Coordinates of C-alpha atoms and ligand atoms in Angstrom, one line a residue:
X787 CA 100.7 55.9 64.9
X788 CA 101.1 56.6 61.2
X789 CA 103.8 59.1 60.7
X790 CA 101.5 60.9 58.3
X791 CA 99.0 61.8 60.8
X792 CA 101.4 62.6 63.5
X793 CA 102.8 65.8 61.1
X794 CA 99.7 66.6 60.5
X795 CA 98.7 66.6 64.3
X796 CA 102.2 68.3 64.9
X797 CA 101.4 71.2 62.4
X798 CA 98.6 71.4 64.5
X799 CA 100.1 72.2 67.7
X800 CA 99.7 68.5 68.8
X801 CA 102.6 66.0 69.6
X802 CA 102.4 62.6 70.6
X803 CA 105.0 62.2 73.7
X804 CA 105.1 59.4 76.5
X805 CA 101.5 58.3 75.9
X806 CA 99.2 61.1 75.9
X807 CA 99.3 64.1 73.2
X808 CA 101.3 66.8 74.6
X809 CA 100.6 70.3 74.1
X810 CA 102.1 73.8 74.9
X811 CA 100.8 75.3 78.4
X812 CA 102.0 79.4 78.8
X813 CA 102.0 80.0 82.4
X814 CA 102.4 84.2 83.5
X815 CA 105.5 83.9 86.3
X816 CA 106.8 87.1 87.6
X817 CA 110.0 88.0 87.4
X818 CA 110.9 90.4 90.9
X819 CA 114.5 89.3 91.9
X820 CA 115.2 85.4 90.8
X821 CA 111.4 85.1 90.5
X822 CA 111.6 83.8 86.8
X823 CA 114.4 81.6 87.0
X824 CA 112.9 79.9 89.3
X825 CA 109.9 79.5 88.0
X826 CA 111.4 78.0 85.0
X827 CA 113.2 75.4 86.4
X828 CA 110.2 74.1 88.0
X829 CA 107.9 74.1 84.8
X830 CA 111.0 72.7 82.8
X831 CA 111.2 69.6 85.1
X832 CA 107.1 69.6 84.5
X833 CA 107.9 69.7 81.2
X834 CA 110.8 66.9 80.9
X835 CA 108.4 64.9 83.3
X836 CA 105.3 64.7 81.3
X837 CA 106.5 65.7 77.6
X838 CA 104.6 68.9 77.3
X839 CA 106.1 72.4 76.3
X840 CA 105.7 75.7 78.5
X841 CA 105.8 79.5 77.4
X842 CA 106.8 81.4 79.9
X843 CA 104.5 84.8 79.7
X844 CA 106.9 87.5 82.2
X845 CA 104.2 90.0 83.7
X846 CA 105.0 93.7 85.1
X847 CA 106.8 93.8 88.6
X848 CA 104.1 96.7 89.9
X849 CA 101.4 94.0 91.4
X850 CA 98.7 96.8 90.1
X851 CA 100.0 96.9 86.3
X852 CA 99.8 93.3 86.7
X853 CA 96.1 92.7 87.5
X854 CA 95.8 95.5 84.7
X855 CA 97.4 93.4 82.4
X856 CA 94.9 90.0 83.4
X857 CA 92.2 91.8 83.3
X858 CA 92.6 93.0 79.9
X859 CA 93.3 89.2 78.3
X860 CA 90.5 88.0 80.8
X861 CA 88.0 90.5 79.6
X862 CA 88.7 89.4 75.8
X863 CA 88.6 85.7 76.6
X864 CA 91.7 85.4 75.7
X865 CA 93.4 81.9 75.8
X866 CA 96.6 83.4 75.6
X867 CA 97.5 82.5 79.0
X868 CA 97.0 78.9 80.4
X869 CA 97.9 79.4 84.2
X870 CA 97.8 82.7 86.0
X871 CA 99.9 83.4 88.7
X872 CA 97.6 85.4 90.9
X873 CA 98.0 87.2 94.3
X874 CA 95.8 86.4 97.6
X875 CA 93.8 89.4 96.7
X876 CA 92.7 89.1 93.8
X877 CA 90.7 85.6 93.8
X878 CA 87.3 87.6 93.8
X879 CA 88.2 89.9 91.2
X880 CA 89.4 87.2 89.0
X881 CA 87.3 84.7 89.8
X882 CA 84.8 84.9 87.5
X883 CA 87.6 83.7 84.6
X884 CA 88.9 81.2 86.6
X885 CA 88.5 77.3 86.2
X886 CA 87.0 75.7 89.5
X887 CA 89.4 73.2 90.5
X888 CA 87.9 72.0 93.5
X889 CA 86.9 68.4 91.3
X890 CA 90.3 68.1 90.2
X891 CA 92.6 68.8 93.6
X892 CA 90.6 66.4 95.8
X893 CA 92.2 66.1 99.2
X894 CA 95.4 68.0 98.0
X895 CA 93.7 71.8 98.9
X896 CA 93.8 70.6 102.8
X897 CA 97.4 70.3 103.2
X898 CA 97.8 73.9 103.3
X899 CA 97.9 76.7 105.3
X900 CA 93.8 77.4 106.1
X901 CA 94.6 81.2 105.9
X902 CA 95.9 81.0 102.1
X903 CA 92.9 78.3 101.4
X904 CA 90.3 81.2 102.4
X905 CA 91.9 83.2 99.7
X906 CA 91.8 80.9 97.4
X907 CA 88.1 80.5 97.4
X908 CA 85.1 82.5 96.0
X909 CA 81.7 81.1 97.6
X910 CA 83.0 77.6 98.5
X911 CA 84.6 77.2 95.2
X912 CA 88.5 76.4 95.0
X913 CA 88.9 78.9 92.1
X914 CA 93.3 79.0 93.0
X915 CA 95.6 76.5 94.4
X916 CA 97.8 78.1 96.6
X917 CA 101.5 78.8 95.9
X918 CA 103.6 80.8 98.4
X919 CA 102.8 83.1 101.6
X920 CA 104.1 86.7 102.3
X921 CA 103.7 88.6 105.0
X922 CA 105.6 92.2 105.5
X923 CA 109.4 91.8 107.4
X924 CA 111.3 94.3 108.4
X925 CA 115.0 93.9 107.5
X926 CA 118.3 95.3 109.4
X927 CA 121.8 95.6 109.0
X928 CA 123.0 93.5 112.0
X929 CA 126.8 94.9 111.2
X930 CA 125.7 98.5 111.5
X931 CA 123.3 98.3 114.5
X932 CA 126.5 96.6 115.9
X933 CA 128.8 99.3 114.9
X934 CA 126.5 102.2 116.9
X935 CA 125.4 99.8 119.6
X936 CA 121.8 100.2 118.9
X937 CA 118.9 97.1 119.5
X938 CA 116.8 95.9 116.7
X939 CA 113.8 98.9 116.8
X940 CA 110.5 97.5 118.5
X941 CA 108.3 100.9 117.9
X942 CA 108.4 102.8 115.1
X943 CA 109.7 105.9 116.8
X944 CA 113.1 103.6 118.2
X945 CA 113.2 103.0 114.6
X946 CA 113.3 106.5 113.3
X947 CA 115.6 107.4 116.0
X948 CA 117.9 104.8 115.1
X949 CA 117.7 105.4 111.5
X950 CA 118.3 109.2 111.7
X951 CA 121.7 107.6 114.4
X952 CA 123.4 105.4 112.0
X953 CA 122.1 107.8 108.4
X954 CA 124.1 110.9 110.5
X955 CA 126.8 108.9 111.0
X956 CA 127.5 107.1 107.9
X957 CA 127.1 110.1 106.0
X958 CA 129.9 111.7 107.7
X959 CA 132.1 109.0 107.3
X960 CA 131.5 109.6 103.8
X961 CA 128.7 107.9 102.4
X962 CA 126.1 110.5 101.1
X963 CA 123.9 108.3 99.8
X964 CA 123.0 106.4 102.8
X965 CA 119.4 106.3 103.8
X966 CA 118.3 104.9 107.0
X967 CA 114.5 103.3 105.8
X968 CA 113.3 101.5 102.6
X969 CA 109.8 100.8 101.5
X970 CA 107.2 100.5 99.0
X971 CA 106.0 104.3 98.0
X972 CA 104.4 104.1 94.6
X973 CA 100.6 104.5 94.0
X974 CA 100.1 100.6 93.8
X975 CA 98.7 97.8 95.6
X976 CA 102.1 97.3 97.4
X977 CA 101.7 101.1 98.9
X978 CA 98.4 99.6 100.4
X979 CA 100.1 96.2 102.4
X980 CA 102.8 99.1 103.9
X981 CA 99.7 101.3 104.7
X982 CA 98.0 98.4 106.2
X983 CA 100.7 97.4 108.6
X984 CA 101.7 101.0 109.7
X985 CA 97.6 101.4 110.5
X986 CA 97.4 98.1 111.4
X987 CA 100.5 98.6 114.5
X988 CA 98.6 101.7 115.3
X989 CA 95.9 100.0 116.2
X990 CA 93.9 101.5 113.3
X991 CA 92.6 98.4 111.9
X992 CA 92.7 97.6 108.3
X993 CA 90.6 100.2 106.2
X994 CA 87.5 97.9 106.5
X995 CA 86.5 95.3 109.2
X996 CA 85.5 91.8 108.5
X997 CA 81.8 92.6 108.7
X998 CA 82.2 95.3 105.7
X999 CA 81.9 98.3 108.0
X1000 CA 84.3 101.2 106.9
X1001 CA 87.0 101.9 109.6
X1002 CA 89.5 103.8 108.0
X1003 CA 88.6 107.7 109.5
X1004 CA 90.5 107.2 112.8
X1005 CA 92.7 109.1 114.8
X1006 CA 95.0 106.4 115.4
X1007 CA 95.2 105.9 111.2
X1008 CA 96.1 109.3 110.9
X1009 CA 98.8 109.3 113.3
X1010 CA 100.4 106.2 111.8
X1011 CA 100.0 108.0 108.3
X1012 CA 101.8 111.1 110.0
X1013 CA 104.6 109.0 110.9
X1014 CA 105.6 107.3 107.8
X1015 CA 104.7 111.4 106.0
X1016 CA 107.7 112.3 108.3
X1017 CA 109.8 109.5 107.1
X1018 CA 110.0 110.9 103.3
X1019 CA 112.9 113.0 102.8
X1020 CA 114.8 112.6 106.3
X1021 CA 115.3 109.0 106.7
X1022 CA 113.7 107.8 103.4
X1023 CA 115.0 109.3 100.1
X1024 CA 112.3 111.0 98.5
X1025 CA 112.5 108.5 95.8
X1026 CA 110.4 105.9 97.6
X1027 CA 107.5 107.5 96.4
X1028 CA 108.4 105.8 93.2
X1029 CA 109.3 102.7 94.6
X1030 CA 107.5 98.9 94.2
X1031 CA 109.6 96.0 95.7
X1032 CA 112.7 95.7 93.2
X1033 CA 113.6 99.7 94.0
X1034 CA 113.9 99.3 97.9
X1035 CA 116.0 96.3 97.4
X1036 CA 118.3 97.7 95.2
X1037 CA 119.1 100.1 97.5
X1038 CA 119.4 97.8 100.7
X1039 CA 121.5 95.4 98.8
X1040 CA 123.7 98.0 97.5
X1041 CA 124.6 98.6 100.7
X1042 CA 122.9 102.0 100.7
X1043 CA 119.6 101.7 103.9
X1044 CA 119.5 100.2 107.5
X1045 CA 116.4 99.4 107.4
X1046 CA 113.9 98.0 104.5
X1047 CA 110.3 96.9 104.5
X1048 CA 109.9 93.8 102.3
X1049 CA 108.5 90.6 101.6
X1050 CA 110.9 87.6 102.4
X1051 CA 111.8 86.9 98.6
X1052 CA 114.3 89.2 99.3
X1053 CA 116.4 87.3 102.0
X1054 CA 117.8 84.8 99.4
X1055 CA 118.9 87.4 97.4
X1056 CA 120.5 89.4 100.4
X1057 CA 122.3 85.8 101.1
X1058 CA 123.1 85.4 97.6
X1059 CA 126.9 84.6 97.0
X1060 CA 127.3 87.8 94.8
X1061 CA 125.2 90.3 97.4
X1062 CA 127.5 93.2 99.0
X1063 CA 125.7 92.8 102.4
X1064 CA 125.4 88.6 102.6
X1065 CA 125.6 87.3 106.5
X1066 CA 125.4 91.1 107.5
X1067 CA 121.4 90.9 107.7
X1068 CA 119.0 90.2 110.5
X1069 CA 114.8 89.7 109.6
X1070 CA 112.6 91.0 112.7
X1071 CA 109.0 91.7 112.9
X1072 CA 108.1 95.1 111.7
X1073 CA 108.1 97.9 114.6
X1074 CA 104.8 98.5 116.8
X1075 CA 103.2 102.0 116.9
X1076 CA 104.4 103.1 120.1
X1077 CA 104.0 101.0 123.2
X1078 CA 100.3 100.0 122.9
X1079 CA 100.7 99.0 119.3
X1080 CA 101.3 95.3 117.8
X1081 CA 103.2 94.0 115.1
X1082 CA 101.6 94.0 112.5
X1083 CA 102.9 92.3 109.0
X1084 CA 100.4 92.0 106.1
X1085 CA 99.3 88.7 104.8
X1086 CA 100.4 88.4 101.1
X1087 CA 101.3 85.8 98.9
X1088 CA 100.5 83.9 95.8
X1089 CA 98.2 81.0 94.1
X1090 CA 98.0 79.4 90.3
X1091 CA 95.0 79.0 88.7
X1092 CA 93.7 78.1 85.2
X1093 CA 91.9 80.8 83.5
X1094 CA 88.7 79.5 81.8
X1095 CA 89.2 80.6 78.5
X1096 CA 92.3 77.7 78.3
X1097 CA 91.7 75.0 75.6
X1098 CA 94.0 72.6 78.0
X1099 CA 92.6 72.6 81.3
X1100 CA 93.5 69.5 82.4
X1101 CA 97.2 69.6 81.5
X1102 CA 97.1 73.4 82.9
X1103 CA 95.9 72.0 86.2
X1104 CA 98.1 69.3 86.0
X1105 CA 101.0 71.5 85.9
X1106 CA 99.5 73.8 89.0
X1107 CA 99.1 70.6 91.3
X1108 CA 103.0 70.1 90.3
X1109 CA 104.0 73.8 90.9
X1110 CA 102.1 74.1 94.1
X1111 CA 103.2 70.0 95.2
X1112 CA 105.3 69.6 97.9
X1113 CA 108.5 69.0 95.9
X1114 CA 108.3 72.2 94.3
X1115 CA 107.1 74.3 97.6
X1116 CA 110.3 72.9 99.1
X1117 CA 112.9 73.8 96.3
X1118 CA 111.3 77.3 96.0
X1119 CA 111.8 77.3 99.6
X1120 CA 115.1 76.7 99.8
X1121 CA 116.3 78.4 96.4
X1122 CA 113.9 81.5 96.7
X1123 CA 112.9 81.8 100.6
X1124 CA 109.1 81.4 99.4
X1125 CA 107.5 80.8 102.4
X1126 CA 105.7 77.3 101.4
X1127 CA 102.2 77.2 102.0
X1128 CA 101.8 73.6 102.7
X1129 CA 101.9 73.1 106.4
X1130 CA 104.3 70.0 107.1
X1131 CA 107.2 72.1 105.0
X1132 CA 107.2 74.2 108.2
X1133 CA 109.0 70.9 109.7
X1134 CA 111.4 70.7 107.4
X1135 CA 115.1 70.9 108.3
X1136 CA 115.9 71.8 105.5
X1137 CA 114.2 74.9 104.6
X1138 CA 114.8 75.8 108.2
X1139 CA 118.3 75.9 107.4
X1140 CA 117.9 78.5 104.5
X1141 CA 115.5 80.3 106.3
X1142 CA 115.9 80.7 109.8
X1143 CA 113.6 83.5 110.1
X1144 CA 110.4 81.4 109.2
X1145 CA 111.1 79.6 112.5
X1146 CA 111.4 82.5 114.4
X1147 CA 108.9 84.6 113.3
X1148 CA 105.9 82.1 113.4
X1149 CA 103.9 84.6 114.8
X1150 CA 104.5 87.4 112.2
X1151 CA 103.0 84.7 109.3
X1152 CA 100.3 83.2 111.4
X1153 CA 98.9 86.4 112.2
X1154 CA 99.6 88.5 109.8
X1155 CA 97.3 91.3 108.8
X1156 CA 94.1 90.4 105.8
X1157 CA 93.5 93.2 103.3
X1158 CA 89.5 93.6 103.1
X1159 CA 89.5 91.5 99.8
X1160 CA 87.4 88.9 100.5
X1161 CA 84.6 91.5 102.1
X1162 CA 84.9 93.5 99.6
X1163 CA 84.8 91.2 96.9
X1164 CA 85.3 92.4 93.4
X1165 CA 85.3 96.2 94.4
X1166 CA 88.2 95.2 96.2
X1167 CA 90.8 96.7 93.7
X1168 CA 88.5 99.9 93.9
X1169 CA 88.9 100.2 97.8
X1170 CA 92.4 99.3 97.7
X1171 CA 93.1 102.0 94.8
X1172 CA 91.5 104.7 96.8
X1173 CA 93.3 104.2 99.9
X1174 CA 96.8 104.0 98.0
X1175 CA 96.2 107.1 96.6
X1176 CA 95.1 109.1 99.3
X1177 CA 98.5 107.7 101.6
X1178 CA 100.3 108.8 98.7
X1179 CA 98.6 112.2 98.8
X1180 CA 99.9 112.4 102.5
X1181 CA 103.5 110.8 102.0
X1182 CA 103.9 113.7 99.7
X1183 CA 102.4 116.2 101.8
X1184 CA 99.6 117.1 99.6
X1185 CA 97.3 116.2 102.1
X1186 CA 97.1 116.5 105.9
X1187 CA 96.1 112.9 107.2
X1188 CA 93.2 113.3 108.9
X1189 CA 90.9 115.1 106.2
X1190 CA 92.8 113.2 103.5
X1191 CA 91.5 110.1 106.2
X1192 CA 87.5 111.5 106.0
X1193 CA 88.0 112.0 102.1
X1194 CA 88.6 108.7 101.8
X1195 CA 85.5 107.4 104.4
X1196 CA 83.2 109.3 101.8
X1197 CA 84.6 107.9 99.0
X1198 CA 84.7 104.6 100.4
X1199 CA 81.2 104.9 100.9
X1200 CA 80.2 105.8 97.7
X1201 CA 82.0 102.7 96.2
X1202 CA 79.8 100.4 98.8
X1203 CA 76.7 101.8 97.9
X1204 CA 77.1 100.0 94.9
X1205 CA 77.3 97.0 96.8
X1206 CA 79.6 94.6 98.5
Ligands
GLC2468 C1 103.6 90.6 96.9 C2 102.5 89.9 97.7 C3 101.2 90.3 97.3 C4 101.1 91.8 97.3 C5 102.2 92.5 96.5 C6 102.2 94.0 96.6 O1 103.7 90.1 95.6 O2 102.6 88.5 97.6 O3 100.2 89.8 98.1 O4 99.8 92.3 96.9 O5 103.4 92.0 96.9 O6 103.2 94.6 95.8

C-alpha cells in the first residue's frame, strides 16, 4: 500500500497490520480483586495475535452502579464501548442494545454450561456469549474451627453459634476487631443474591417463581430475613451494611472474620502468595435454614457482548469468541478461580488442581439458585431494587420482616401490572 494513504488511514484511526486493517476495540472489564489484570492479559494476547489495539474501560465494583453506568452510554448510543462485560441478569435489560451474535458463534454457544446459555438469551436470540459462572460459597477459617474444635456449620443457626464461639474467644485473646460473619450488606444487586440464598435455604423461594407469580410474602422469608437482622452487630460488624464484595474480603483476608459469604473470585486471592490467611481456608456450601432447609447458592456469573452502537462488530466479536474460548476460560481458571463456563474445563486437571472446591462442590454450581430475571424481563432491575431495599430496611431494623415482606408483595405487584 502507498505509504501516503496508510497515514492518512492511520490519522484516521485505521492501521494496516497482518492483513486486515486493525482498529481499536474498548472492552468495560471490572476490576474486583485481580479482575483487571487479568483481563488485560487476555485482550493483550488478543491484541498481539490479531494486530488490533484494546482500551480497557474499568467500571464501578457495586454491580448496581455498574448497570447504571451501561445504561447511561446505551441510552445515548454511545459507541464508546465496544464489548460489555455484562452479568447473567441483565441480558433482558440490555438486550435491546446488544448485537445478536447467534450468526457469528455457530456451534461454539453449545459447549457451555445450558444454565449460563439460558441467560444469555433474549427470545431465542444469543444476545451474550458466556464468560464465567458464580454461585454464592461460604468460606471458613479451617485453622480457627481447628483451634475450638468446631465442624464446618451446616444450618445457619450451627453457624451463628460457632461464630459468636470463636468471635468471644478471639477477642479475649486480644483481637477486638474480630468478627465472626462477612457478607454483602449494601443496597445493591449483590444484597439481593445474599437475600436470595438466605430465603432460598428457608425454603422461601426466590421472590418470584418461574411462572411470574409473586412469592415473596412468606413466613418462611421472614424468618430467614430475621436471622441474617440478628447477625448485624453481634457477629457481623455493623459495617456490612455498607459492604459490596471487595469490603467483606478485606476483612476475611486481613485475617479479621471466620466466616464470609462470597463468590469464588475470592479463593485465588485468599491463596495468593502475599494473603495473611493462604492454606488456612476451607470453601463449603453455604449453611441450610435449620434442618428442613437446603443449600442454597445463587447462580451468578458473567457474559461479553457487543453493544450495537459499535462501528467494529466483527472484530468486537472476534475478540468475545477469544475471551470466552477455551484457552482463555482455562487461564482465568487457573489464575483467577473463574469458574469456566464451558463444560469439558470441568475435566481438566489442571484447573482442578487450583481449585479443588469446583470438584467438590458440583452440586452447589449445578443447582444453584436463578434470580427471576428472565421472568421478569426488563423490570427485572425494578424487582430486584425493591427487594434489596426492603432487606436492607430489616438488616437495619427499620422494619420488622414480615410487614416489610407484605410491603414489598404490594409493591411488587404494582411493578407487574405494568407487565412482565
Ligand atoms: C457477581 C456475580 C453477579 C452478581 C454480582 C452481585 O459479579 O457474577 O451475577 O449479580 O456479583 O454483586
Amino acid at each position: 500500500m502507498p505509504r501516503f494513504l496508510a497515514g492518512l488511514l492511520a490519522a484516521g484511526g485505521l492501521v494496516w497490520s497482518t492483513g486486515a486493517w486493525a482498529v481499536e476495540i474498548s472492552i468495560s472489564c471490572s476490576s474486583l480483586g485481580k479482575e483487571y489484570e487479568i483481563c488485560k492479559q487476555g485482550v493483550d494476547a488478543w491484541a498481539k495475535k490479531t494486530g488490533n489495539t484494546v482500551k480497557i474501560v474499568s467500571t464501578p465494583n457495586s454491580a448496581t452502579e455498574r448497570l447504571a453506568l451501561y445504561q447511561q452510554l446505551l441510552a445515548a448510543g454511545a459507541s464508546d464501548v465496544d464489548v460489555f462485560q455484562i452479568d447473567v441478569v441483565w441480558t433482558g435489560l440490555l438486550g435491546s442494545h446488544l448485537q445478536d451474535l447467534t450468526a457469528k458463534v455457530q456451534g461454539a454457544i453449545d459447549d457451555h454450561l445450558p444454565t449460563m446459555v439460558e441467560t444469555s438469551r433474549v427470545g431465542g436470540k444469543l444476545m451474550a456469549m458466556p464468560w464465567f459462572a458464580d454461585a454464592g460459597l461460604l468460606y471458613y477459617r479451617q485453622d480457627l474451627l481447628d483451634k475450638y474444635k468446631r465442624p464446618v456449620p451446616q444450618t445457619w443457626s450451627d453457624l451463628t453459634e460457632t461464630a459468636r464461639l470463636v468471635q468471644e474467644g478471639e477477642r479475649k485473646e486480644g483481637r477486638g476487631d474480630f468478627w465472626g460473619f462477612v457478607w454483602q450488606g449494601r443496597a445493591y444487586e449483590g444484597l439481593t443474591t445474599n437475600a436470595v440464598e438466605w430465603v432460598s435455604s428457608y425454603n422461601g423461594g426466590a421472590i418470584v417463581d418461574e411462572k411470574g407469580e409473586i412469592t415473596i410474602d412468606n413466613p418462611k422469608a421472614a424468618e430467614a430475613l430475621k436471622a441474617a437482622a440478628g447477625w448485624v452487630g453481634t457477629i457481623t460488624p455493623e459495617g456490612v451494611l455498607n459492604y459490596t464484595e471487595e469490603e467483606s474480603r478485606g476483612v476475611f483476608q486481613a485475617g479479621n472474620a471466620l466466616f464470609m459469604r462470597n463468590w469464588p473470585y475470592a479463593w485465588a486471592l485468599a491463596q495468593g502468595a502475599d494473603s495473611t490467611i493462604k492454606d488456612k481456608v476451607g470453601i463449603a456450601p453455604l449453611p441450610k435454614g435449620g434442618q428442613d432447609g437446603r443449600h442454597a447458592g445463587t447462580l451468578g456469573g458473567q457474559l461479553l457482548a457487543v453493544s450495537k452502537y459499535s462501528k467494529n462488530t466483527d472484530t468486537a466479536a472476534d475478540l468475545v469468541m477469544y475471551l470466552t474460548g477455551p484457552e482463555e476460560q482455562k487461564r482465568r481458571g487457573i489464575q483467577g478461580s473463574f469458574n469456566p463456563t464451558i463444560v469439558s474445563l470441568y475435566g481438566d486437571n489442571d484447573i482442578a488442581r487450583a481449585n479443588p472446591f469446583i470438584g467438590d462442590l458440583v452440586d452447589v454450581f449445578t443447582n444453584a439458585v436463578a434470580r427471576p430475571a428472565t421472568v421478569t424481563g426488563d423490570n427485572y432491575n425494578k424487582v430486584s431494587t425493591e427487594f434489596f431495599n426492603t432487606v436492607h430496611q430489616v438488616l437495619s431494623k427499620r422494619a420488622e420482616p414480615a410487614q416489610a415482606l407484605s410491603r414489598l408483595d404490594r409493591d411488587l405487584k404494582r411493578i407487574k401490572r405494568s407487565g412482565w
